[in-house]
Coordinates of C-alpha atoms in Angstrom, one line a residue:
Chain O
M1 CA 26.4 -8.8 40.0
D2 CA 28.3 -7.0 37.3
R3 CA 26.7 -6.0 34.1
P4 CA 28.4 -8.2 31.5
T5 CA 27.2 -11.4 33.3
V6 CA 23.6 -10.2 33.1
T7 CA 23.9 -9.5 29.4
K8 CA 25.5 -12.9 28.8
R9 CA 22.7 -14.7 30.7
G10 CA 20.2 -12.7 28.7
V11 CA 21.4 -14.1 25.4
S12 CA 22.4 -17.5 26.6
G13 CA 19.8 -19.4 24.5
P14 CA 16.2 -20.5 24.6
P15 CA 14.6 -21.7 27.8
L16 CA 15.1 -25.5 28.4
V17 CA 11.4 -26.2 28.7
I18 CA 10.7 -24.9 25.2
V19 CA 13.6 -26.9 23.8
L20 CA 12.3 -30.1 25.4
L21 CA 8.7 -29.6 24.3
A22 CA 9.9 -28.8 20.8
A23 CA 12.0 -32.0 20.8
V24 CA 8.9 -34.0 21.7
G25 CA 7.0 -32.2 18.9
L26 CA 9.7 -33.1 16.4
A27 CA 9.8 -36.7 17.5
V28 CA 6.1 -37.0 16.5
F29 CA 7.3 -36.5 12.9
V30 CA 10.6 -38.2 13.1
V31 CA 9.9 -41.5 14.9
P32 CA 7.4 -42.9 12.3
L33 CA 9.9 -42.0 9.5
F34 CA 12.6 -43.7 11.5
G35 CA 10.4 -46.8 11.8
L36 CA 9.8 -46.8 8.1
L37 CA 13.6 -46.5 7.3
V38 CA 14.5 -49.4 9.7
Q39 CA 12.0 -51.7 8.1
T40 CA 12.8 -50.9 4.5
P41 CA 14.1 -53.9 2.5
W42 CA 16.8 -51.8 0.8
G43 CA 18.1 -54.6 -1.4
G44 CA 14.8 -55.4 -3.1
L45 CA 13.6 -51.8 -3.4
A46 CA 14.2 -51.5 -7.1
R47 CA 12.3 -54.7 -7.9
L48 CA 9.4 -53.8 -5.5
L49 CA 9.0 -50.4 -7.1
S50 CA 9.0 -51.6 -10.7
S51 CA 6.0 -53.9 -10.5
D52 CA 3.0 -53.0 -12.6
V53 CA 0.8 -52.3 -9.6
V54 CA 3.3 -49.8 -8.3
L55 CA 4.0 -48.1 -11.6
D56 CA 0.3 -47.7 -12.2
A57 CA -0.2 -46.2 -8.8
I58 CA 2.7 -43.8 -9.3
R59 CA 1.4 -42.6 -12.7
L60 CA -2.2 -42.3 -11.4
S61 CA -1.1 -40.4 -8.3
L62 CA 1.0 -37.9 -10.2
V63 CA -1.7 -37.4 -12.9
S64 CA -4.6 -37.0 -10.4
S65 CA -2.7 -34.8 -7.9
I66 CA -1.4 -32.5 -10.6
A67 CA -4.8 -32.3 -12.3
A68 CA -6.5 -31.5 -9.0
T69 CA -3.9 -28.7 -8.3
V70 CA -4.5 -27.2 -11.8
I71 CA -8.3 -27.3 -11.3
S72 CA -7.9 -25.8 -7.9
A73 CA -5.8 -22.9 -9.3
V74 CA -8.2 -22.2 -12.2
V75 CA -11.3 -22.0 -10.0
G76 CA -9.9 -21.6 -6.5
V77 CA -8.0 -18.3 -7.2
P78 CA -11.1 -16.5 -8.5
L79 CA -13.0 -17.9 -5.5
A80 CA -10.4 -16.5 -3.1
W81 CA -10.5 -13.2 -5.0
L82 CA -14.2 -12.9 -4.6
L83 CA -14.1 -13.9 -0.9
A84 CA -11.4 -11.3 -0.3
R85 CA -12.6 -8.4 -2.4
V86 CA -16.3 -8.5 -2.9
D87 CA -18.7 -8.0 0.0
F88 CA -21.5 -10.2 -1.3
P89 CA -24.5 -11.4 0.8
G90 CA -23.7 -14.8 2.4
R91 CA -20.0 -14.4 2.1
A92 CA -19.4 -15.9 5.6
L93 CA -21.5 -18.9 4.6
V94 CA -19.6 -19.4 1.3
R95 CA -16.3 -19.1 3.2
G96 CA -17.5 -21.8 5.6
L97 CA -18.5 -24.1 2.8
V98 CA -15.2 -23.7 1.1
L99 CA -13.3 -24.5 4.2
L100 CA -15.6 -27.4 5.2
P101 CA -13.5 -30.1 3.6
L102 CA -10.6 -29.1 5.9
V103 CA -12.5 -30.4 8.9
L104 CA -14.8 -32.9 7.4
P105 CA -13.6 -36.6 7.5
P106 CA -12.6 -37.3 3.9
V107 CA -14.8 -40.5 3.9
V108 CA -17.8 -38.3 4.5
G109 CA -16.8 -36.0 1.6
G110 CA -16.5 -39.1 -0.6
A111 CA -19.9 -40.3 0.4
A112 CA -21.4 -36.9 -0.3
L113 CA -19.7 -36.8 -3.7
L114 CA -21.2 -40.3 -4.4
F115 CA -24.8 -39.2 -3.4
A116 CA -24.5 -36.1 -5.6
L117 CA -22.5 -37.4 -8.6
G118 CA -23.0 -41.1 -8.5
R119 CA -25.0 -42.6 -11.4
R120 CA -28.2 -42.3 -9.4
G121 CA -27.1 -39.0 -7.8
V122 CA -28.9 -35.7 -8.0
V123 CA -26.4 -34.3 -10.5
G124 CA -24.8 -37.5 -11.6
E125 CA -27.9 -39.0 -13.2
P126 CA -28.7 -36.0 -15.5
L127 CA -25.0 -35.7 -16.2
Y128 CA -24.9 -39.4 -17.3
E129 CA -28.1 -39.1 -19.4
M130 CA -26.8 -36.0 -21.2
T131 CA -23.2 -36.8 -21.7
G132 CA -22.7 -40.5 -20.8
L133 CA -20.0 -39.4 -18.3
V134 CA -19.7 -41.5 -15.2
L135 CA -17.6 -40.0 -12.5
P136 CA -17.5 -42.6 -9.7
F137 CA -15.0 -45.4 -10.1
S138 CA -13.2 -43.4 -12.9
T139 CA -9.9 -41.4 -12.9
W140 CA -12.1 -38.3 -13.2
G141 CA -13.6 -39.3 -9.9
V142 CA -10.2 -39.6 -8.4
I143 CA -9.3 -36.1 -9.6
L144 CA -12.6 -34.7 -8.3
A145 CA -12.2 -36.3 -4.9
A146 CA -8.6 -34.9 -4.7
T147 CA -9.8 -31.4 -5.8
F148 CA -12.6 -31.5 -3.1
V149 CA -10.1 -32.1 -0.3
S150 CA -7.2 -30.0 -1.6
M151 CA -8.7 -26.8 -3.0
P152 CA -9.5 -25.3 0.5
F153 CA -5.8 -25.1 1.2
L154 CA -5.3 -22.9 -1.9
V155 CA -8.3 -20.8 -1.3
I156 CA -7.5 -20.1 2.3
T157 CA -3.8 -19.2 1.6
V158 CA -4.6 -17.0 -1.4
E159 CA -7.5 -15.2 0.4
G160 CA -5.3 -14.5 3.3
A161 CA -2.6 -13.0 1.0
L162 CA -5.2 -10.9 -0.8
N163 CA -6.5 -9.6 2.5
S164 CA -3.1 -8.6 3.8
L165 CA -2.0 -7.0 0.5
D166 CA -1.8 -3.2 0.5
R167 CA -4.7 -2.2 -1.7
R168 CA -2.9 1.0 -2.7
Y169 CA -0.7 -1.0 -5.1
E170 CA -3.8 -1.9 -7.1
G171 CA -5.1 1.7 -6.8
A172 CA -1.8 3.0 -8.1
A173 CA -1.9 0.6 -11.0
A174 CA -5.5 1.7 -11.8
S175 CA -4.6 5.4 -11.6
L176 CA -1.9 4.6 -14.2
G177 CA -4.5 3.4 -16.6
A178 CA -4.4 -0.4 -16.0
K179 CA -7.7 -2.2 -16.5
R180 CA -8.9 -4.6 -13.8
G181 CA -7.6 -7.7 -15.6
A182 CA -4.2 -6.1 -16.1
V183 CA -4.1 -5.0 -12.5
L184 CA -4.7 -8.6 -11.4
R185 CA -2.2 -10.0 -13.9
R186 CA 0.6 -7.5 -13.5
I187 CA 0.3 -6.4 -9.9
T188 CA -2.0 -8.5 -7.7
L189 CA -0.8 -12.0 -8.7
P190 CA 2.9 -11.2 -8.8
L191 CA 2.7 -9.6 -5.4
I192 CA 1.0 -12.6 -3.8
R193 CA 3.1 -15.1 -5.6
P194 CA 4.8 -16.5 -2.5
S195 CA 1.5 -17.3 -1.0
L196 CA 0.1 -18.5 -4.3
V197 CA 3.0 -21.0 -4.6
A198 CA 2.6 -22.0 -1.0
G199 CA -1.1 -22.6 -1.5
L200 CA -0.5 -24.7 -4.7
V201 CA 2.1 -26.8 -2.9
L202 CA -0.1 -27.4 0.1
A203 CA -3.0 -28.3 -2.2
W204 CA -0.9 -30.6 -4.3
A205 CA 0.5 -32.3 -1.2
R206 CA -3.0 -32.8 0.2
A207 CA -4.1 -34.2 -3.2
L208 CA -1.2 -36.6 -3.3
G209 CA -2.0 -38.0 0.1
E210 CA -5.8 -38.2 -0.4
F211 CA -7.3 -41.5 0.6
G212 CA -10.7 -41.5 2.2
A213 CA -12.8 -39.6 -0.3
T214 CA -11.1 -41.4 -3.2
I215 CA -11.7 -44.9 -2.0
T216 CA -15.3 -44.0 -1.1
F217 CA -16.2 -42.2 -4.3
A218 CA -13.8 -43.7 -6.9
G219 CA -13.1 -47.2 -5.4
N220 CA -9.8 -49.0 -5.7
L221 CA -9.3 -50.2 -9.2
Q222 CA -5.7 -50.8 -10.3
G223 CA -4.7 -48.5 -13.2
R224 CA -7.9 -46.5 -13.0
T225 CA -8.5 -45.3 -9.4
Q226 CA -5.8 -47.0 -7.3
T227 CA -3.5 -44.1 -6.3
L228 CA -0.3 -44.6 -4.1
P229 CA -2.1 -44.3 -0.7
L230 CA -4.7 -46.8 -1.9
A231 CA -1.9 -49.1 -3.1
V232 CA -0.2 -48.8 0.3
F233 CA -3.4 -49.7 2.0
V234 CA -4.0 -52.8 -0.1
A235 CA -0.3 -53.9 0.1
L236 CA -0.3 -53.7 3.9
E237 CA -2.6 -56.7 4.0
S238 CA -0.9 -58.8 1.4
D239 CA 2.7 -57.6 0.7
R240 CA 4.3 -55.7 3.6
D241 CA 7.6 -55.0 1.7
T242 CA 5.8 -53.4 -1.1
A243 CA 3.7 -51.3 1.3
I244 CA 6.9 -50.1 3.0
A245 CA 8.6 -49.4 -0.4
L246 CA 5.6 -47.4 -1.5
S247 CA 5.5 -45.5 1.7
L248 CA 9.1 -44.6 1.4
L249 CA 8.5 -43.4 -2.1
M250 CA 5.8 -41.1 -1.0
V251 CA 8.0 -39.7 1.7
V252 CA 10.8 -39.1 -0.8
I253 CA 8.5 -37.4 -3.4
S254 CA 6.8 -35.2 -0.9
L255 CA 10.0 -34.2 0.9
T256 CA 11.8 -33.4 -2.3
V257 CA 9.0 -31.2 -3.6
L258 CA 8.6 -29.4 -0.3
V259 CA 12.3 -28.7 0.1
V260 CA 13.0 -27.7 -3.5
L261 CA 9.9 -25.4 -3.7
R262 CA 10.6 -23.9 -0.3
S263 CA 14.2 -22.9 -1.2
R264 CA 13.3 -21.6 -4.7
W265 CA 10.0 -19.7 -4.4
W266 CA 8.4 -20.2 -1.1
R267 CA 10.5 -18.0 1.0
P268 CA 8.7 -16.4 3.9
S269 CA 8.8 -12.7 3.0
Chain K
M1 CA -14.2 25.5 -17.7
S2 CA -10.8 23.8 -17.7
G3 CA -9.3 22.6 -14.5
L4 CA -10.8 20.8 -11.5
E5 CA -14.2 21.6 -9.9
A6 CA -15.2 19.3 -7.2
R7 CA -17.5 18.9 -4.2
V8 CA -16.5 15.9 -2.3
H9 CA -18.8 14.4 0.2
V10 CA -18.1 11.1 1.9
E11 CA -19.5 9.9 5.2
R12 CA -17.9 6.9 6.7
S13 CA -19.3 7.0 10.2
A14 CA -20.7 9.5 12.7
Q15 CA -17.1 10.3 13.5
F16 CA -15.8 10.6 10.0
R17 CA -17.4 13.0 7.5
L18 CA -15.6 14.7 4.6
D19 CA -17.4 17.6 2.8
V20 CA -15.1 19.9 0.8
E21 CA -15.3 22.0 -2.3
L22 CA -12.2 22.5 -4.4
T23 CA -11.6 24.6 -7.5
I24 CA -8.3 24.4 -9.2
P25 CA -7.7 26.2 -12.5
E26 CA -5.2 24.9 -15.0
G27 CA -1.6 25.6 -14.2
R28 CA -2.3 26.4 -10.6
T29 CA -1.2 24.5 -7.5
V30 CA -3.6 24.2 -4.6
A31 CA -2.5 22.9 -1.2
L32 CA -4.9 21.0 1.0
L33 CA -3.3 21.6 4.4
G34 CA -4.5 20.0 7.6
P35 CA -3.7 17.8 10.5
N36 CA -3.6 14.0 10.2
G37 CA -7.1 12.4 10.2
A38 CA -8.6 15.5 8.7
G39 CA -9.7 13.6 5.6
K40 CA -6.9 14.6 3.2
S41 CA -6.2 11.0 2.0
T42 CA -9.9 10.3 1.5
A43 CA -10.1 13.4 -0.7
V44 CA -7.2 12.0 -2.8
A45 CA -8.9 8.6 -3.0
T46 CA -12.2 10.1 -4.2
L47 CA -10.5 12.3 -6.8
A48 CA -8.5 9.4 -8.1
G49 CA -11.6 7.3 -8.3
L50 CA -10.5 4.7 -5.7
T51 CA -13.4 5.6 -3.4
P52 CA -16.7 6.6 -4.9
L53 CA -18.4 9.8 -3.8
Q54 CA -21.6 9.6 -1.8
A55 CA -22.7 13.1 -2.8
G56 CA -21.3 16.0 -4.8
H57 CA -19.5 15.9 -8.1
I58 CA -16.0 15.8 -9.6
K59 CA -15.4 17.6 -12.9
L60 CA -12.1 17.8 -14.7
D61 CA -11.8 20.0 -17.8
G62 CA -15.6 20.0 -18.1
R63 CA -15.8 16.2 -18.0
V64 CA -17.9 14.7 -15.2
L65 CA -15.8 12.0 -13.4
D66 CA -18.2 11.3 -10.5
D67 CA -21.7 12.3 -9.9
P68 CA -23.8 10.0 -7.7
A69 CA -27.0 11.9 -8.4
A70 CA -26.6 11.3 -12.2
A71 CA -25.3 7.8 -11.6
R72 CA -22.1 8.7 -13.4
F73 CA -18.7 7.2 -12.3
V74 CA -15.6 7.1 -14.4
P75 CA -13.3 4.4 -13.1
P76 CA -9.7 5.3 -12.0
E77 CA -8.1 3.9 -15.1
E78 CA -10.0 6.3 -17.3
R79 CA -9.6 9.4 -15.3
Q80 CA -6.1 10.5 -16.5
I81 CA -5.2 11.8 -13.1
G82 CA -1.6 11.3 -12.1
V83 CA -1.1 10.4 -8.5
V84 CA 2.0 10.5 -6.3
F85 CA 0.8 8.4 -3.3
Q86 CA 1.9 8.9 0.2
D87 CA 5.0 6.7 0.7
Y88 CA 5.0 6.5 -3.1
V89 CA 3.6 2.9 -3.4
L90 CA 6.1 1.9 -6.0
F91 CA 5.5 -1.7 -7.3
P92 CA 8.1 -3.7 -5.3
H93 CA 8.3 -6.5 -7.8
L94 CA 9.2 -4.3 -10.7
T95 CA 12.4 -2.4 -11.5
V96 CA 12.6 1.4 -11.6
A97 CA 12.3 1.4 -15.4
E98 CA 9.3 -1.0 -15.3
N99 CA 7.6 1.1 -12.7
V100 CA 8.0 4.2 -14.8
A101 CA 6.9 2.3 -17.9
F102 CA 3.8 0.9 -16.3
G103 CA 1.4 3.6 -17.3
L104 CA 2.5 3.7 -20.9
R105 CA 2.3 -0.1 -21.2
S106 CA -1.3 0.2 -20.0
G107 CA -2.0 2.9 -22.5
G108 CA -1.3 0.7 -25.5
S109 CA 2.0 2.2 -26.7
T110 CA 4.3 -0.1 -28.7
R111 CA 7.3 -1.6 -26.9
A112 CA 9.8 0.6 -28.7
E113 CA 7.8 3.8 -27.9
V114 CA 7.6 2.8 -24.3
K115 CA 11.3 2.1 -24.1
S116 CA 12.5 5.4 -25.6
E117 CA 10.0 7.4 -23.5
V118 CA 11.1 5.7 -20.3
V119 CA 14.8 6.4 -21.1
R120 CA 13.9 10.0 -21.7
W121 CA 12.0 10.4 -18.4
L122 CA 14.6 8.5 -16.3
D123 CA 17.3 10.9 -17.7
R124 CA 15.1 13.9 -17.0
F125 CA 14.9 12.8 -13.3
G126 CA 18.5 11.7 -13.1
L127 CA 17.5 8.1 -12.6
G128 CA 19.3 6.6 -15.6
D129 CA 21.7 4.7 -13.4
L130 CA 18.9 3.2 -11.4
A131 CA 16.9 1.8 -14.3
V132 CA 17.3 -1.8 -13.1
A133 CA 17.2 -1.2 -9.4
R134 CA 14.3 -2.4 -7.3
P135 CA 12.2 -0.1 -5.1
P136 CA 13.3 -1.6 -1.8
D137 CA 16.9 -0.6 -2.7
L138 CA 16.1 3.1 -3.3
S139 CA 16.6 6.0 -1.0
G140 CA 13.5 8.0 0.0
G141 CA 14.4 10.8 -2.4
Q142 CA 15.0 8.4 -5.3
A143 CA 11.7 6.7 -4.6
Q144 CA 9.9 10.0 -4.7
Q145 CA 11.5 10.8 -8.1
V146 CA 10.5 7.5 -9.5
A147 CA 6.9 8.0 -8.2
L148 CA 6.8 11.4 -9.8
A149 CA 8.2 10.2 -13.1
R150 CA 5.8 7.3 -13.1
A151 CA 2.8 9.7 -12.7
L152 CA 4.0 12.3 -15.2
I153 CA 5.0 10.0 -18.0
T154 CA 1.4 9.3 -18.9
E155 CA 0.8 13.0 -19.4
P156 CA -2.2 13.2 -17.1
K157 CA -4.7 16.0 -17.1
M158 CA -4.3 16.6 -13.4
L159 CA -1.6 15.9 -10.8
L160 CA -2.4 14.7 -7.2
L161 CA 0.5 14.7 -4.7
D162 CA -0.2 13.1 -1.3
E163 CA 2.5 14.2 1.2
P164 CA 5.2 14.0 -1.5
L165 CA 8.0 15.2 0.9
A166 CA 6.9 13.8 4.2
A167 CA 8.8 10.5 4.0
L168 CA 12.2 12.3 3.4
D169 CA 14.9 13.5 5.8
V170 CA 15.5 17.2 6.2
T171 CA 18.3 17.7 3.8
T172 CA 16.7 15.6 1.0
R173 CA 13.4 17.4 1.6
A174 CA 14.8 20.8 0.9
Q175 CA 16.5 19.7 -2.3
L176 CA 13.5 17.8 -3.6
R177 CA 11.2 20.7 -2.7
H178 CA 13.1 22.8 -5.2
E179 CA 12.9 20.1 -7.8
L180 CA 9.3 19.6 -7.1
I181 CA 8.6 23.3 -7.8
D182 CA 10.3 23.0 -11.2
H183 CA 8.3 19.8 -12.0
L184 CA 5.0 21.5 -11.0
E185 CA 5.8 24.5 -13.1
G186 CA 6.5 22.2 -16.1
F187 CA 3.0 20.6 -15.7
S188 CA 0.2 22.5 -17.3
G189 CA -2.9 21.0 -15.6
P190 CA -4.3 21.6 -12.2
R191 CA -2.2 20.3 -9.3
L192 CA -3.4 19.4 -5.8
L193 CA -0.8 19.1 -3.1
I194 CA -1.9 17.3 0.1
T195 CA 0.3 18.2 3.1
H196 CA 0.3 18.6 6.8
D197 CA 3.4 20.9 6.6
P198 CA 2.6 24.6 6.3
T199 CA 6.0 25.4 5.0
E200 CA 5.5 23.1 2.1
A201 CA 2.1 24.6 1.4
F202 CA 3.4 28.1 1.5
L203 CA 6.3 27.4 -0.8
L204 CA 4.6 25.2 -3.4
A205 CA 1.0 26.3 -3.6
D206 CA -0.6 29.3 -5.2
E207 CA -3.6 28.9 -2.9
I208 CA -4.1 27.1 0.3
Y209 CA -7.2 25.2 1.5
I210 CA -7.2 24.4 5.1
I211 CA -9.0 21.3 6.1
E212 CA -10.0 20.4 9.7
G213 CA -12.3 17.6 10.7
G214 CA -13.4 16.9 7.1
R215 CA -14.3 20.5 6.4
I216 CA -12.5 23.4 4.7
T217 CA -12.1 26.1 7.3
Q218 CA -10.2 28.7 5.3
V219 CA -9.1 29.3 1.7
G220 CA -6.5 31.9 0.7
S221 CA -3.0 32.8 0.0
A222 CA -0.3 32.3 2.7
D223 CA -0.5 36.0 3.6
D224 CA -4.3 35.9 3.9
I225 CA -4.0 32.9 6.2
R226 CA -1.3 34.6 8.4
I227 CA -3.1 37.9 8.9
R228 CA -6.6 36.5 9.3
P229 CA -6.4 32.9 10.6
R230 CA -10.0 31.7 11.1
T231 CA -9.4 29.0 13.6
S232 CA -6.9 28.4 16.4
Y233 CA -5.5 25.5 14.5
I234 CA -4.7 27.8 11.6
A235 CA -3.3 30.4 13.9
D236 CA -1.1 27.9 15.7
L237 CA 0.1 25.8 12.8
A238 CA -0.3 27.6 9.6
G239 CA 0.2 31.1 10.9
S240 CA 3.9 31.2 11.2
N241 CA 6.1 33.8 9.4
L242 CA 8.2 32.1 6.7
L243 CA 11.4 33.9 5.7
V244 CA 13.7 32.8 2.9
G245 CA 17.3 33.8 3.4
S246 CA 20.9 32.6 3.8
A247 CA 22.7 31.8 7.0
A248 CA 26.3 32.3 8.2
A249 CA 27.7 32.3 11.7
G250 CA 24.4 32.7 13.5
I251 CA 23.0 35.4 11.3
V252 CA 20.3 34.9 8.6
M253 CA 20.2 37.5 5.9
V254 CA 16.6 38.1 4.6
E255 CA 16.5 40.6 1.7
G256 CA 19.4 42.6 3.2
F257 CA 18.0 42.5 6.7
E258 CA 20.1 40.7 9.4
L259 CA 18.4 38.4 11.9
L260 CA 20.3 36.8 14.7
V261 CA 19.3 33.2 15.2
G262 CA 20.1 30.6 17.8
D263 CA 21.6 28.1 15.4
T264 CA 25.2 29.1 14.8
H265 CA 26.2 26.0 12.8
I266 CA 23.9 26.2 9.8
S267 CA 25.0 28.0 6.7
G268 CA 23.8 28.5 3.1
P269 CA 20.2 28.9 1.9
V270 CA 17.7 28.5 4.8
L271 CA 14.1 28.9 5.7
A272 CA 13.5 30.7 8.9
T273 CA 10.2 30.5 10.8
V274 CA 8.9 32.9 13.4
H275 CA 5.7 32.3 15.2
P276 CA 3.6 35.5 15.5
R277 CA 3.3 35.0 19.3
A278 CA 7.1 35.0 19.5
I279 CA 7.2 38.6 18.3
S280 CA 7.0 41.3 20.9
V281 CA 5.5 44.7 20.2
H282 CA 6.6 47.8 22.1
R283 CA 5.8 51.5 21.9
R284 CA 9.3 52.6 23.0
H285 CA 12.7 51.1 22.3
P286 CA 12.8 48.1 24.7
E287 CA 15.6 48.1 27.2
G288 CA 17.8 45.1 27.9
S289 CA 16.0 43.6 25.0
P290 CA 16.9 40.9 22.5
R291 CA 19.2 42.2 19.8
N292 CA 16.7 41.5 17.0
T293 CA 15.0 44.9 17.5
W294 CA 13.8 47.3 14.9
Q295 CA 11.3 50.1 14.4
T296 CA 8.5 49.8 12.0
E297 CA 4.9 50.7 11.3
I298 CA 1.7 48.7 11.7
L299 CA 0.1 48.3 8.2
R300 CA -3.0 46.3 9.2
I301 CA -4.6 45.2 12.4
E302 CA -7.2 42.4 12.6
H303 CA -9.2 41.4 15.7
Y304 CA -10.4 37.9 15.9
G305 CA -11.7 36.1 19.0
D306 CA -9.3 36.6 21.9
R307 CA -6.3 37.5 19.7
V308 CA -5.2 40.4 17.6
R309 CA -3.0 40.0 14.5
L310 CA -0.8 42.8 13.2
R311 CA 0.9 43.1 9.9
T312 CA 4.1 45.2 10.2
G313 CA 5.9 47.1 7.5
D314 CA 9.5 47.5 6.3
P315 CA 12.3 46.7 6.8
L316 CA 11.1 43.1 7.5
P317 CA 7.3 42.6 7.1
L318 CA 6.0 40.1 9.6
T319 CA 2.8 39.0 11.2
A320 CA 2.6 39.4 15.0
E321 CA 0.0 38.4 17.5
V322 CA -0.9 40.1 20.7
T323 CA -3.7 39.9 23.2
P324 CA -6.6 42.4 22.9
V325 CA -5.6 43.8 26.3
A326 CA -2.0 44.5 25.1
A327 CA -3.4 46.0 21.8
E328 CA -5.5 48.3 23.9
A329 CA -2.8 49.2 26.4
L330 CA -0.4 50.0 23.5
A331 CA -3.1 51.8 21.6
L332 CA -2.3 50.0 18.5
S333 CA -3.9 50.8 15.2
A334 CA -3.0 50.9 11.5
G335 CA -0.2 53.5 11.1
S336 CA 1.1 53.3 14.7
K337 CA 4.9 53.4 15.0
V338 CA 6.1 50.5 17.1
W339 CA 9.3 48.6 18.1
I340 CA 9.5 45.0 17.2
S341 CA 11.7 42.5 19.0
V342 CA 12.3 38.8 18.5
K343 CA 14.6 36.5 20.5
A344 CA 17.2 34.7 18.5
T345 CA 16.2 31.4 20.0
E346 CA 12.6 31.8 18.9
I347 CA 13.6 31.7 15.2
G348 CA 13.4 28.3 13.7
V349 CA 16.0 27.7 11.0
E350 CA 16.2 24.8 8.5
A351 CA 18.1 24.2 5.3
D352 CA 16.4 25.3 2.2

């Protein structure tokens, strides 16, 4: 056999088995979407999506998912920093606790939130007596449930980025006179920005899709706690066309955000 | 006293233990020369305050920076020690100008002051055209200049250079070595150069500390180290003769003396190295010998272990090494007249 043929065979493309298995993998994502598109009542879409129930759900979903992402960023980044940088006793346990919502069924998370923060809950009762604040069955409850399930995505992504960051950048900044806060602001955070953005997007996407913990802890009240996934769930039983329209809407919102963010900031470096 | 006084003790495991004492007066350059894994970078990290001492002390211009026994530790941002890190560690998300400005911005200078200082320093290093370039787009030599400017602009009290020339190709290295000598001379505080390259240590430092396995095994000038190497590592790696000269057509001129070398292509300023064991010593004019042959006198003779080191005199002073048996057979002593020969191919030549 002469040499050029061998070379050509060597670069002739990926093995067939891998391509076939990958195609099956892709089908898992594409087939449900296809089903949704086929069933969509395209003509009545505008009317279906402008009903009060739908508009309320859209507003609530956007508000609660964005609020949950902001809260996750404010408290999750410091948590990730501590986990990555400080060797405190019980760190492995804390890391496990933070990641628990990733594997816990959301309905269990919702129930736990209810036992802790419900009006008769361990924390909820004193909270109510002191401030009059009631979390369950309120928009704050929706936000809390969304934060509970979404923050782990941010923490795990940011902690990973901090662990793989060359510590000498921070050392160089300190040797140039930068205090710890300035090092964090001017060096650490900018250097992990791709991971930070990725973590925020993942957290936001998870918050937007949150269902189980929300319905358990916050209930299903239109305009107050009924987010898009909850509205889809209700509509499936009564108004199939609305359910499909809402589902399509969620697909479009999520896909748009993921594609736009990915092309702008979230480039694999 | 002004300058650096330090005893650095760090024990990381049974295998890794660093215990060295360093004294660097103002305006002097000390090289910490040793193989990889000897603890050089750990020494840098402790002096810069990035790794705390476990025992010992660090004192700079009389101010205690680290002293575990007295529970004193000055954090890195308050030490005023300029560091040029190995591989330079430029901030990849900032431009060259922003990298150089970083230290001044941390120091609380106004925006206008920072800007004019940065322009001045960029010009001084010939980096004016690269102000808005990003570190990944720089050549190794440019990155080194940025790192040096970034460290010097804050006017630190001491300068630490961790392998400042190691990441460069041969040609750039020679050029930047000369520039580095100028920059070091322009800096008034103590300077510590970390290197694994004896040539660099000999050319840049006033005094050389040799570190092996976390300990200092010898301190002295280049000549001290060549004539009296205390360990076999020092004899093998740090003991070479280093000659500064200029090359043309296979001949290197060293202070009026002609040496034939194997490399016939190189020309211009060069550094020639000759290992002491590559030098043959004879009582009579050797026959059929290499053409680099001359007569001289033994100035000093030092016995250590299973080797004997000789310092020869004019016309080209060198350090040679022979076995004790040979020294005895040739009846060598200070004042003996001998013939020296060196094969052209045993002389290493690189651009200076």
